[in-house]
């Protein structure tokens, strides 16, 4: 159901555990964000299954249901040392391991006939600046991989672009293991990212990657 007239809705999703792990800090951080959120926007959260078949469809259904003004999908990137807002989603599903339903697509498109890639519609460099200013390790990432996280990220950007919502800022945030950035700090980071997306369009910021 949509919120009250005039109340803006933000959608934030995390993921369930996968690859045999007992937990997934992305889901834990999103649950904590939901617990601590103090508005004024209405926050809708969901912890998604790590499946190619259901995760993207579910988040697109949530977009249709709630018509959010910003979308932040979150997942675990084991081995990363920083919180990494993603800039690029590619039209490729190439799974190194089976997903939680046993599916393992190899070299398949996320959306047949879709563009090769989408760029995030969110000011991710500003989000990173906000995280660094808060003392949190952060960097822009230019690859979300080719597993379920990239699949969801691409599907979100494609759905927004094809349903008249290209103006809605959306990104994907890969979080490191909870031993690198503790879940409460991950939740604090997600709050900052959401607030950055809700702020008026900022001036361009020098950044980019040399390699
Ligand atoms: N990380 C995986 C899928 C779910 C998650 O939390 C990924 O990066 O694709």
PDB file of C-alpha atoms and ligand atoms in Angstrom:
ATOM      1  CA  UNK A   1       0.000   0.000   0.000  1.00  0.00           C
ATOM      2  CA  UNK A   2       1.206   3.503  -0.691  1.00  0.00           C
ATOM      3  CA  UNK A   3       1.815   5.804   2.250  1.00  0.00           C
ATOM      4  CA  UNK A   4      -0.224   8.836   3.181  1.00  0.00           C
ATOM      5  CA  UNK A   5      -0.433  11.557   0.583  1.00  0.00           C
ATOM      6  CA  UNK A   6       2.688  13.710   0.834  1.00  0.00           C
ATOM      7  CA  UNK A   7       4.747  11.098   2.666  1.00  0.00           C
ATOM      8  CA  UNK A   8       7.654   9.992   0.523  1.00  0.00           C
ATOM      9  CA  UNK A   9       8.652   6.347   0.565  1.00  0.00           C
ATOM     10  CA  UNK A  10      12.171   4.948   0.385  1.00  0.00           C
ATOM     11  CA  UNK A  11      12.843   1.307  -0.506  1.00  0.00           C
ATOM     12  CA  UNK A  12      15.876  -0.479   0.942  1.00  0.00           C
ATOM     13  CA  UNK A  13      16.543  -4.185   0.452  1.00  0.00           C
ATOM     14  CA  UNK A  14      19.130  -6.622   1.837  1.00  0.00           C
ATOM     15  CA  UNK A  15      19.781 -10.297   1.240  1.00  0.00           C
ATOM     16  CA  UNK A  16      19.414 -13.562   3.105  1.00  0.00           C
ATOM     17  CA  UNK A  17      22.527 -15.676   3.781  1.00  0.00           C
ATOM     18  CA  UNK A  18      23.975 -17.590   0.834  1.00  0.00           C
ATOM     19  CA  UNK A  19      26.869 -19.882  -0.094  1.00  0.00           C
ATOM     20  CA  UNK A  20      26.387 -21.859   3.114  1.00  0.00           C
ATOM     21  CA  UNK A  21      27.023 -18.871   5.414  1.00  0.00           C
ATOM     22  CA  UNK A  22      25.049 -18.586   8.653  1.00  0.00           C
ATOM     23  CA  UNK A  23      24.212 -14.944   8.163  1.00  0.00           C
ATOM     24  CA  UNK A  24      24.405 -12.033   5.758  1.00  0.00           C
ATOM     25  CA  UNK A  25      25.260  -8.615   7.221  1.00  0.00           C
ATOM     26  CA  UNK A  26      23.353  -6.885   4.411  1.00  0.00           C
ATOM     27  CA  UNK A  27      20.080  -8.313   5.681  1.00  0.00           C
ATOM     28  CA  UNK A  28      21.035  -7.676   9.300  1.00  0.00           C
ATOM     29  CA  UNK A  29      21.979  -4.049   8.555  1.00  0.00           C
ATOM     30  CA  UNK A  30      18.733  -3.443   6.670  1.00  0.00           C
ATOM     31  CA  UNK A  31      16.701  -4.863   9.570  1.00  0.00           C
ATOM     32  CA  UNK A  32      18.580  -2.602  11.942  1.00  0.00           C
ATOM     33  CA  UNK A  33      18.057   0.413   9.681  1.00  0.00           C
ATOM     34  CA  UNK A  34      14.314  -0.321   9.705  1.00  0.00           C
ATOM     35  CA  UNK A  35      14.345  -0.529  13.504  1.00  0.00           C
ATOM     36  CA  UNK A  36      16.177   2.789  13.957  1.00  0.00           C
ATOM     37  CA  UNK A  37      14.712   4.800  11.074  1.00  0.00           C
ATOM     38  CA  UNK A  38      13.259   8.127  12.239  1.00  0.00           C
ATOM     39  CA  UNK A  39      11.797   9.487   9.008  1.00  0.00           C
ATOM     40  CA  UNK A  40      10.306  11.770   7.934  1.00  0.00           C
ATOM     41  CA  UNK A  41      10.125   9.541   4.877  1.00  0.00           C
ATOM     42  CA  UNK A  42       8.444   6.186   5.140  1.00  0.00           C
ATOM     43  CA  UNK A  43      10.997   3.390   4.931  1.00  0.00           C
ATOM     44  CA  UNK A  44      10.024   0.101   3.313  1.00  0.00           C
ATOM     45  CA  UNK A  45      12.546  -2.700   3.731  1.00  0.00           C
ATOM     46  CA  UNK A  46      12.760  -6.302   2.672  1.00  0.00           C
ATOM     47  CA  UNK A  47      15.356  -9.042   2.941  1.00  0.00           C
ATOM     48  CA  UNK A  48      15.445 -10.759  -0.433  1.00  0.00           C
ATOM     49  CA  UNK A  49      16.116 -14.406  -1.284  1.00  0.00           C
ATOM     50  CA  UNK A  50      19.465 -15.006  -2.977  1.00  0.00           C
ATOM     51  CA  UNK A  51      17.868 -16.436  -6.100  1.00  0.00           C
ATOM     52  CA  UNK A  52      17.952 -15.289  -9.685  1.00  0.00           C
ATOM     53  CA  UNK A  53      14.333 -16.379 -10.077  1.00  0.00           C
ATOM     54  CA  UNK A  54      12.790 -14.358  -7.268  1.00  0.00           C
ATOM     55  CA  UNK A  55      14.977 -11.512  -5.973  1.00  0.00           C
ATOM     56  CA  UNK A  56      14.713  -9.123  -8.915  1.00  0.00           C
ATOM     57  CA  UNK A  57      11.032  -9.856  -9.462  1.00  0.00           C
ATOM     58  CA  UNK A  58      10.332  -9.148  -5.807  1.00  0.00           C
ATOM     59  CA  UNK A  59      12.137  -5.802  -5.712  1.00  0.00           C
ATOM     60  CA  UNK A  60      10.426  -4.687  -8.937  1.00  0.00           C
ATOM     61  CA  UNK A  61       7.056  -5.625  -7.404  1.00  0.00           C
ATOM     62  CA  UNK A  62       7.926  -3.543  -4.337  1.00  0.00           C
ATOM     63  CA  UNK A  63       8.734  -0.576  -6.597  1.00  0.00           C
ATOM     64  CA  UNK A  64       5.345  -0.913  -8.296  1.00  0.00           C
ATOM     65  CA  UNK A  65       3.590  -1.255  -4.955  1.00  0.00           C
ATOM     66  CA  UNK A  66       5.238   1.625  -3.107  1.00  0.00           C
ATOM     67  CA  UNK A  67       6.399   4.017  -5.851  1.00  0.00           C
ATOM     68  CA  UNK A  68       9.532   4.962  -3.861  1.00  0.00           C
ATOM     69  CA  UNK A  69      11.426   8.232  -4.312  1.00  0.00           C
ATOM     70  CA  UNK A  70      14.755   6.411  -3.792  1.00  0.00           C
ATOM     71  CA  UNK A  71      15.893   2.786  -3.974  1.00  0.00           C
ATOM     72  CA  UNK A  72      18.945   1.293  -2.270  1.00  0.00           C
ATOM     73  CA  UNK A  73      19.597  -2.432  -2.664  1.00  0.00           C
ATOM     74  CA  UNK A  74      22.281  -3.888  -0.415  1.00  0.00           C
ATOM     75  CA  UNK A  75      24.337  -7.076  -0.538  1.00  0.00           C
ATOM     76  CA  UNK A  76      27.467  -8.653   0.884  1.00  0.00           C
ATOM     77  CA  UNK A  77      30.769  -8.489  -0.975  1.00  0.00           C
ATOM     78  CA  UNK A  78      32.979 -10.801   1.055  1.00  0.00           C
ATOM     79  CA  UNK A  79      36.607  -9.743   0.839  1.00  0.00           C
ATOM     80  CA  UNK A  80      35.988  -6.052   0.288  1.00  0.00           C
ATOM     81  CA  UNK A  81      37.456  -3.677   2.861  1.00  0.00           C
ATOM     82  CA  UNK A  82      35.026  -0.809   2.300  1.00  0.00           C
ATOM     83  CA  UNK A  83      31.385   0.063   1.911  1.00  0.00           C
ATOM     84  CA  UNK A  84      31.028   0.289  -1.855  1.00  0.00           C
ATOM     85  CA  UNK A  85      28.146   2.062  -3.571  1.00  0.00           C
ATOM     86  CA  UNK A  86      27.991   0.609  -7.070  1.00  0.00           C
ATOM     87  CA  UNK A  87      28.056   2.698 -10.195  1.00  0.00           C
ATOM     88  CA  UNK A  88      27.478   0.127 -12.963  1.00  0.00           C
ATOM     89  CA  UNK A  89      25.025  -2.742 -13.465  1.00  0.00           C
ATOM     90  CA  UNK A  90      25.749  -5.076 -16.389  1.00  0.00           C
ATOM     91  CA  UNK A  91      23.306  -7.167 -18.399  1.00  0.00           C
ATOM     92  CA  UNK A  92      25.018 -10.416 -17.485  1.00  0.00           C
ATOM     93  CA  UNK A  93      24.176 -13.301 -15.184  1.00  0.00           C
ATOM     94  CA  UNK A  94      27.253 -15.502 -14.842  1.00  0.00           C
ATOM     95  CA  UNK A  95      27.175 -17.396 -11.573  1.00  0.00           C
ATOM     96  CA  UNK A  96      30.371 -18.905 -10.163  1.00  0.00           C
ATOM     97  CA  UNK A  97      28.274 -20.754  -7.564  1.00  0.00           C
ATOM     98  CA  UNK A  98      24.639 -21.915  -7.514  1.00  0.00           C
ATOM     99  CA  UNK A  99      22.142 -19.530  -5.935  1.00  0.00           C
ATOM    100  CA  UNK A 100      19.991 -20.565  -2.960  1.00  0.00           C
ATOM    101  CA  UNK A 101      17.569 -22.352  -5.296  1.00  0.00           C
ATOM    102  CA  UNK A 102      20.368 -24.238  -7.069  1.00  0.00           C
ATOM    103  CA  UNK A 103      20.213 -22.108 -10.219  1.00  0.00           C
ATOM    104  CA  UNK A 104      23.524 -21.288 -11.871  1.00  0.00           C
ATOM    105  CA  UNK A 105      23.085 -19.238 -15.050  1.00  0.00           C
ATOM    106  CA  UNK A 106      26.178 -18.985 -17.234  1.00  0.00           C
ATOM    107  CA  UNK A 107      26.636 -16.095 -19.643  1.00  0.00           C
ATOM    108  CA  UNK A 108      22.944 -15.206 -19.738  1.00  0.00           C
ATOM    109  CA  UNK A 109      21.468 -11.719 -20.003  1.00  0.00           C
ATOM    110  CA  UNK A 110      19.561 -10.312 -17.034  1.00  0.00           C
ATOM    111  CA  UNK A 111      17.064  -8.850 -19.508  1.00  0.00           C
ATOM    112  CA  UNK A 112      17.119 -10.293 -23.042  1.00  0.00           C
ATOM    113  CA  UNK A 113      17.518  -7.396 -25.458  1.00  0.00           C
ATOM    114  CA  UNK A 114      18.237  -4.918 -22.678  1.00  0.00           C
ATOM    115  CA  UNK A 115      21.088  -2.422 -22.816  1.00  0.00           C
ATOM    116  CA  UNK A 116      24.550  -3.807 -22.041  1.00  0.00           C
ATOM    117  CA  UNK A 117      24.690  -1.786 -18.836  1.00  0.00           C
ATOM    118  CA  UNK A 118      23.018   0.865 -16.764  1.00  0.00           C
ATOM    119  CA  UNK A 119      24.765   3.508 -14.706  1.00  0.00           C
ATOM    120  CA  UNK A 120      23.425   4.256 -11.256  1.00  0.00           C
ATOM    121  CA  UNK A 121      21.049   7.189 -11.125  1.00  0.00           C
ATOM    122  CA  UNK A 122      22.263   8.087  -7.619  1.00  0.00           C
ATOM    123  CA  UNK A 123      25.047  10.490  -6.594  1.00  0.00           C
ATOM    124  CA  UNK A 124      27.333   7.709  -5.391  1.00  0.00           C
ATOM    125  CA  UNK A 125      30.449   9.882  -5.136  1.00  0.00           C
ATOM    126  CA  UNK A 126      28.574  12.147  -2.747  1.00  0.00           C
ATOM    127  CA  UNK A 127      27.371   9.113  -0.807  1.00  0.00           C
ATOM    128  CA  UNK A 128      30.983   7.959  -0.465  1.00  0.00           C
ATOM    129  CA  UNK A 129      32.027  11.446   0.666  1.00  0.00           C
ATOM    130  CA  UNK A 130      29.313  11.368   3.338  1.00  0.00           C
ATOM    131  CA  UNK A 131      30.476   7.954   4.537  1.00  0.00           C
ATOM    132  CA  UNK A 132      34.122   9.022   4.701  1.00  0.00           C
ATOM    133  CA  UNK A 133      33.151  12.194   6.573  1.00  0.00           C
ATOM    134  CA  UNK A 134      31.387   9.982   9.114  1.00  0.00           C
ATOM    135  CA  UNK A 135      34.563   7.954   9.614  1.00  0.00           C
ATOM    136  CA  UNK A 136      33.361   4.923   7.669  1.00  0.00           C
ATOM    137  CA  UNK A 137      35.556   3.181   5.053  1.00  0.00           C
ATOM    138  CA  UNK A 138      34.003   3.707   1.624  1.00  0.00           C
ATOM    139  CA  UNK A 139      34.776   3.806  -2.078  1.00  0.00           C
ATOM    140  CA  UNK A 140      32.818   3.894  -5.323  1.00  0.00           C
ATOM    141  CA  UNK A 141      32.810   0.494  -7.051  1.00  0.00           C
ATOM    142  CA  UNK A 142      32.572   0.009 -10.798  1.00  0.00           C
ATOM    143  CA  UNK A 143      31.572  -3.635 -10.727  1.00  0.00           C
ATOM    144  CA  UNK A 144      28.802  -5.320  -8.771  1.00  0.00           C
ATOM    145  CA  UNK A 145      29.941  -8.710 -10.091  1.00  0.00           C
ATOM    146  CA  UNK A 146      27.757 -11.035 -12.173  1.00  0.00           C
ATOM    147  CA  UNK A 147      25.815 -12.860  -9.459  1.00  0.00           C
ATOM    148  CA  UNK A 148      22.460 -12.108  -7.808  1.00  0.00           C
ATOM    149  CA  UNK A 149      23.439  -8.638  -6.554  1.00  0.00           C
ATOM    150  CA  UNK A 150      24.255  -7.350 -10.034  1.00  0.00           C
ATOM    151  CA  UNK A 151      21.107  -9.098 -11.286  1.00  0.00           C
ATOM    152  CA  UNK A 152      18.954  -7.171  -8.812  1.00  0.00           C
ATOM    153  CA  UNK A 153      20.802  -3.909  -9.460  1.00  0.00           C
ATOM    154  CA  UNK A 154      20.361  -4.209 -13.240  1.00  0.00           C
ATOM    155  CA  UNK A 155      16.713  -5.224 -12.884  1.00  0.00           C
ATOM    156  CA  UNK A 156      15.991  -2.233 -10.618  1.00  0.00           C
ATOM    157  CA  UNK A 157      17.578   0.261 -13.003  1.00  0.00           C
ATOM    158  CA  UNK A 158      15.877  -1.352 -16.012  1.00  0.00           C
ATOM    159  CA  UNK A 159      12.512  -1.353 -14.241  1.00  0.00           C
ATOM    160  CA  UNK A 160      12.823   2.280 -13.197  1.00  0.00           C
ATOM    161  CA  UNK A 161      13.923   3.275 -16.720  1.00  0.00           C
ATOM    162  CA  UNK A 162      11.047   1.433 -18.395  1.00  0.00           C
ATOM    163  CA  UNK A 163       8.228   2.456 -16.038  1.00  0.00           C
ATOM    164  CA  UNK A 164       8.628   6.223 -16.227  1.00  0.00           C
ATOM    165  CA  UNK A 165      10.764   6.399 -13.089  1.00  0.00           C
ATOM    166  CA  UNK A 166      14.166   7.225 -14.572  1.00  0.00           C
ATOM    167  CA  UNK A 167      14.333  10.204 -12.197  1.00  0.00           C
ATOM    168  CA  UNK A 168      14.277   7.972  -9.110  1.00  0.00           C
ATOM    169  CA  UNK A 169      17.794   7.690  -7.675  1.00  0.00           C
ATOM    170  CA  UNK A 170      18.802   4.062  -7.232  1.00  0.00           C
ATOM    171  CA  UNK A 171      22.009   2.343  -6.369  1.00  0.00           C
ATOM    172  CA  UNK A 172      23.345  -0.870  -4.953  1.00  0.00           C
ATOM    173  CA  UNK A 173      25.614  -0.867  -1.910  1.00  0.00           C
ATOM    174  CA  UNK A 174      27.948  -3.797  -1.406  1.00  0.00           C
ATOM    175  CA  UNK A 175      28.900  -4.108   2.257  1.00  0.00           C
ATOM    176  CA  UNK A 176      31.981  -5.889   3.580  1.00  0.00           C
ATOM    177  CA  UNK A 177      31.895  -8.713   6.118  1.00  0.00           C
ATOM    178  CA  UNK A 178      30.661  -7.755   9.596  1.00  0.00           C
ATOM    179  CA  UNK A 179      34.172  -8.414  10.917  1.00  0.00           C
ATOM    180  CA  UNK A 180      35.392  -5.516   8.716  1.00  0.00           C
ATOM    181  CA  UNK A 181      32.513  -3.072   9.278  1.00  0.00           C
ATOM    182  CA  UNK A 182      30.205  -4.059  12.157  1.00  0.00           C
ATOM    183  CA  UNK A 183      26.486  -4.329  11.414  1.00  0.00           C
ATOM    184  CA  UNK A 184      25.545  -1.212  13.459  1.00  0.00           C
ATOM    185  CA  UNK A 185      28.036   0.813  11.399  1.00  0.00           C
ATOM    186  CA  UNK A 186      26.686  -0.749   8.211  1.00  0.00           C
ATOM    187  CA  UNK A 187      23.195   0.368   9.242  1.00  0.00           C
ATOM    188  CA  UNK A 188      24.493   3.866   9.988  1.00  0.00           C
ATOM    189  CA  UNK A 189      26.134   3.881   6.554  1.00  0.00           C
ATOM    190  CA  UNK A 190      22.889   2.889   4.830  1.00  0.00           C
ATOM    191  CA  UNK A 191      21.081   5.714   6.624  1.00  0.00           C
ATOM    192  CA  UNK A 192      23.693   8.147   5.282  1.00  0.00           C
ATOM    193  CA  UNK A 193      23.412   6.758   1.758  1.00  0.00           C
ATOM    194  CA  UNK A 194      19.630   7.067   1.819  1.00  0.00           C
ATOM    195  CA  UNK A 195      19.861  10.638   3.123  1.00  0.00           C
ATOM    196  CA  UNK A 196      22.306  11.499   0.329  1.00  0.00           C
ATOM    197  CA  UNK A 197      19.879  10.181  -2.270  1.00  0.00           C
ATOM    198  CA  UNK A 198      17.041  12.223  -0.751  1.00  0.00           C
ATOM    199  CA  UNK A 199      19.016  15.478  -0.728  1.00  0.00           C
ATOM    200  CA  UNK A 200      18.682  17.913  -3.657  1.00  0.00           C
ATOM    201  CA  UNK A 201      20.889  17.104  -6.649  1.00  0.00           C
ATOM    202  CA  UNK A 202      24.423  17.986  -5.631  1.00  0.00           C
ATOM    203  CA  UNK A 203      27.061  19.680  -7.764  1.00  0.00           C
ATOM    204  CA  UNK A 204      29.410  17.305  -9.617  1.00  0.00           C
ATOM    205  CA  UNK A 205      32.275  15.963  -7.562  1.00  0.00           C
ATOM    206  CA  UNK A 206      35.690  15.081  -8.966  1.00  0.00           C
ATOM    207  CA  UNK A 207      36.434  11.373  -8.547  1.00  0.00           C
ATOM    208  CA  UNK A 208      36.580   8.408 -10.867  1.00  0.00           C
ATOM    209  CA  UNK A 209      39.065   5.573 -11.063  1.00  0.00           C
ATOM    210  CA  UNK A 210      42.332   5.553 -13.022  1.00  0.00           C
ATOM    211  CA  UNK A 211      42.293   1.755 -13.266  1.00  0.00           C
TER     212      UNK A 211
HETATM  213  N1  LIG B   1      25.853 -10.916  -2.142  1.00  0.00           N
HETATM  214  C1  LIG B   1      25.787 -11.645  -3.391  1.00  0.00           C
HETATM  215  C2  LIG B   1      24.358 -12.082  -3.532  1.00  0.00           C
HETATM  216  C3  LIG B   1      23.720 -11.839  -2.213  1.00  0.00           C
HETATM  217  C4  LIG B   1      24.688 -11.050  -1.465  1.00  0.00           C
HETATM  218  O1  LIG B   1      24.485 -10.558  -0.333  1.00  0.00           O
HETATM  219  C5  LIG B   1      26.317 -10.863  -4.579  1.00  0.00           C
HETATM  220  O2  LIG B   1      27.185  -9.979  -4.386  1.00  0.00           O
HETATM  221  O3  LIG B   1      25.889 -11.091  -5.697  1.00  0.00           O
END
